[in-house]
Amino acid sequence: MTNPIEIAEAASNASNAHGKIIDSIDQFFAEGCVFIEPDGSSRSTQKHQLTNPNRSENATLHGQAVGYNFSVGVRTSKMTVDNGSPNVGNDTFEHYWRDGKILS
């Protein structure tokens, strides 16, 4: 049986795969969401960083595990920044969920 987090993660991953990262943040991340980043980025800071690139091309999900209120996965994101150079990043993410939104 598919739980609601699996459905939301699948929809978020589909948005990311098509370069709609900002849409995914707006739809699936709680307003008070805290990004746990080395630089201490907040949700609004992270969103601002993602809108700076000219184009968010795609994100490839390599693997993911989903539980009752938790998900973890590995992906590669590809963007083109203002000067035209590619920006490819690999990341492992952990999401904690409540009421259909990512808290952190």
PDB file of C-alpha atoms in Angstrom:
ATOM      1  CA  MET A   1       0.000   0.000   0.000  1.00  0.00           C
ATOM      2  CA  THR A   2       1.295   3.477  -0.881  1.00  0.00           C
ATOM      3  CA  ASN A   3       1.351   6.000   1.942  1.00  0.00           C
ATOM      4  CA  PRO A   4       0.689   9.751   1.456  1.00  0.00           C
ATOM      5  CA  ILE A   5       4.397  10.592   1.777  1.00  0.00           C
ATOM      6  CA  GLU A   6       5.249   8.207  -1.067  1.00  0.00           C
ATOM      7  CA  ILE A   7       2.677   9.970  -3.248  1.00  0.00           C
ATOM      8  CA  ALA A   8       3.986  13.436  -2.305  1.00  0.00           C
ATOM      9  CA  GLU A   9       7.626  12.374  -2.797  1.00  0.00           C
ATOM     10  CA  ALA A  10       6.784  10.945  -6.231  1.00  0.00           C
ATOM     11  CA  ALA A  11       5.100  14.222  -7.237  1.00  0.00           C
ATOM     12  CA  SER A  12       8.005  16.295  -5.878  1.00  0.00           C
ATOM     13  CA  ASN A  13      10.540  14.095  -7.672  1.00  0.00           C
ATOM     14  CA  ALA A  14       8.591  14.436 -10.922  1.00  0.00           C
ATOM     15  CA  SER A  15       8.650  18.254 -10.629  1.00  0.00           C
ATOM     16  CA  ASN A  16      12.388  18.194  -9.913  1.00  0.00           C
ATOM     17  CA  ALA A  17      13.055  15.838 -12.821  1.00  0.00           C
ATOM     18  CA  HIS A  18      11.477  18.385 -15.170  1.00  0.00           C
ATOM     19  CA  GLY A  19      13.456  21.307 -13.751  1.00  0.00           C
ATOM     20  CA  LYS A  20      10.531  22.685 -11.734  1.00  0.00           C
ATOM     21  CA  ILE A  21      12.481  22.842  -8.484  1.00  0.00           C
ATOM     22  CA  ILE A  22      10.869  26.092  -7.305  1.00  0.00           C
ATOM     23  CA  ASP A  23       7.387  24.666  -7.932  1.00  0.00           C
ATOM     24  CA  SER A  24       8.338  21.647  -5.843  1.00  0.00           C
ATOM     25  CA  ILE A  25       9.574  23.839  -2.982  1.00  0.00           C
ATOM     26  CA  ASP A  26       6.390  25.947  -3.092  1.00  0.00           C
ATOM     27  CA  GLN A  27       4.128  22.905  -3.100  1.00  0.00           C
ATOM     28  CA  PHE A  28       5.846  20.456  -0.770  1.00  0.00           C
ATOM     29  CA  PHE A  29       7.982  22.408   1.712  1.00  0.00           C
ATOM     30  CA  ALA A  30       6.389  23.863   4.834  1.00  0.00           C
ATOM     31  CA  GLU A  31       6.663  27.635   5.188  1.00  0.00           C
ATOM     32  CA  GLY A  32       8.806  27.257   8.300  1.00  0.00           C
ATOM     33  CA  CYS A  33      10.949  24.521   6.734  1.00  0.00           C
ATOM     34  CA  VAL A  34      14.578  24.511   7.773  1.00  0.00           C
ATOM     35  CA  PHE A  35      17.166  23.380   5.253  1.00  0.00           C
ATOM     36  CA  ILE A  36      19.993  21.648   7.057  1.00  0.00           C
ATOM     37  CA  GLU A  37      22.895  22.922   4.978  1.00  0.00           C
ATOM     38  CA  PRO A  38      26.536  23.571   5.898  1.00  0.00           C
ATOM     39  CA  ASP A  39      25.970  27.293   5.309  1.00  0.00           C
ATOM     40  CA  GLY A  40      22.800  27.386   7.448  1.00  0.00           C
ATOM     41  CA  SER A  41      20.472  28.164   4.519  1.00  0.00           C
ATOM     42  CA  SER A  42      16.841  28.830   5.352  1.00  0.00           C
ATOM     43  CA  ARG A  43      13.913  27.937   3.085  1.00  0.00           C
ATOM     44  CA  SER A  44      13.801  31.478   1.662  1.00  0.00           C
ATOM     45  CA  THR A  45      17.580  31.608   1.169  1.00  0.00           C
ATOM     46  CA  GLN A  46      17.633  28.225  -0.551  1.00  0.00           C
ATOM     47  CA  LYS A  47      14.744  29.229  -2.811  1.00  0.00           C
ATOM     48  CA  HIS A  48      16.566  32.464  -3.713  1.00  0.00           C
ATOM     49  CA  GLN A  49      19.711  30.489  -4.591  1.00  0.00           C
ATOM     50  CA  LEU A  50      17.700  28.220  -6.871  1.00  0.00           C
ATOM     51  CA  THR A  51      16.049  31.136  -8.693  1.00  0.00           C
ATOM     52  CA  ASN A  52      19.432  32.720  -9.493  1.00  0.00           C
ATOM     53  CA  PRO A  53      20.419  30.098 -12.087  1.00  0.00           C
ATOM     54  CA  ASN A  54      19.085  30.821 -15.559  1.00  0.00           C
ATOM     55  CA  ARG A  55      17.746  27.331 -15.936  1.00  0.00           C
ATOM     56  CA  SER A  56      17.082  24.375 -13.672  1.00  0.00           C
ATOM     57  CA  GLU A  57      17.366  21.600 -16.199  1.00  0.00           C
ATOM     58  CA  ASN A  58      16.617  18.455 -14.241  1.00  0.00           C
ATOM     59  CA  ALA A  59      17.230  16.341 -11.198  1.00  0.00           C
ATOM     60  CA  THR A  60      17.879  12.612 -11.468  1.00  0.00           C
ATOM     61  CA  LEU A  61      16.775  10.523  -8.515  1.00  0.00           C
ATOM     62  CA  HIS A  62      19.164   7.596  -7.981  1.00  0.00           C
ATOM     63  CA  GLY A  63      17.432   5.944  -5.034  1.00  0.00           C
ATOM     64  CA  GLN A  64      15.007   6.646  -2.224  1.00  0.00           C
ATOM     65  CA  ALA A  65      13.458   5.107   0.887  1.00  0.00           C
ATOM     66  CA  VAL A  66      10.170   6.371   2.326  1.00  0.00           C
ATOM     67  CA  GLY A  67       8.675   5.679   5.744  1.00  0.00           C
ATOM     68  CA  TYR A  68       5.742   6.992   7.777  1.00  0.00           C
ATOM     69  CA  ASN A  69       7.043  10.563   8.278  1.00  0.00           C
ATOM     70  CA  PHE A  70      10.555  10.330   6.876  1.00  0.00           C
ATOM     71  CA  SER A  71      12.230   9.940   3.498  1.00  0.00           C
ATOM     72  CA  VAL A  72      15.847   9.769   2.369  1.00  0.00           C
ATOM     73  CA  GLY A  73      17.307   9.735  -1.121  1.00  0.00           C
ATOM     74  CA  VAL A  74      20.201  10.507  -3.439  1.00  0.00           C
ATOM     75  CA  ARG A  75      19.954  12.713  -6.540  1.00  0.00           C
ATOM     76  CA  THR A  76      21.993  14.673  -9.076  1.00  0.00           C
ATOM     77  CA  SER A  77      20.759  18.141 -10.099  1.00  0.00           C
ATOM     78  CA  LYS A  78      21.846  19.962 -13.243  1.00  0.00           C
ATOM     79  CA  MET A  79      21.469  23.739 -13.716  1.00  0.00           C
ATOM     80  CA  THR A  80      22.928  26.446 -15.932  1.00  0.00           C
ATOM     81  CA  VAL A  81      24.074  29.549 -14.048  1.00  0.00           C
ATOM     82  CA  ASP A  82      24.131  33.202 -15.123  1.00  0.00           C
ATOM     83  CA  ASN A  83      27.494  33.002 -16.898  1.00  0.00           C
ATOM     84  CA  GLY A  84      26.340  29.991 -18.953  1.00  0.00           C
ATOM     85  CA  SER A  85      28.421  27.400 -17.132  1.00  0.00           C
ATOM     86  CA  PRO A  86      26.856  24.139 -15.964  1.00  0.00           C
ATOM     87  CA  ASN A  87      26.318  23.486 -12.278  1.00  0.00           C
ATOM     88  CA  VAL A  88      25.962  19.794 -11.463  1.00  0.00           C
ATOM     89  CA  GLY A  89      25.507  18.764  -7.861  1.00  0.00           C
ATOM     90  CA  ASN A  90      25.019  15.463  -6.085  1.00  0.00           C
ATOM     91  CA  ASP A  91      23.205  15.391  -2.798  1.00  0.00           C
ATOM     92  CA  THR A  92      21.792  13.033  -0.231  1.00  0.00           C
ATOM     93  CA  PHE A  93      18.626  14.355   1.363  1.00  0.00           C
ATOM     94  CA  GLU A  94      16.581  13.538   4.419  1.00  0.00           C
ATOM     95  CA  HIS A  95      13.044  14.864   4.679  1.00  0.00           C
ATOM     96  CA  TYR A  96      10.863  14.897   7.776  1.00  0.00           C
ATOM     97  CA  TRP A  97       7.162  15.244   6.916  1.00  0.00           C
ATOM     98  CA  ARG A  98       4.034  16.495   8.665  1.00  0.00           C
ATOM     99  CA  ASP A  99       0.612  17.141   7.107  1.00  0.00           C
ATOM    100  CA  GLY A 100       1.906  16.562   3.571  1.00  0.00           C
ATOM    101  CA  LYS A 101       4.728  19.121   3.867  1.00  0.00           C
ATOM    102  CA  ILE A 102       8.471  18.776   4.358  1.00  0.00           C
ATOM    103  CA  LEU A 103       9.531  20.252   7.689  1.00  0.00           C
ATOM    104  CA  SER A 104      13.285  19.839   7.268  1.00  0.00           C
TER     105      SER A 104
END
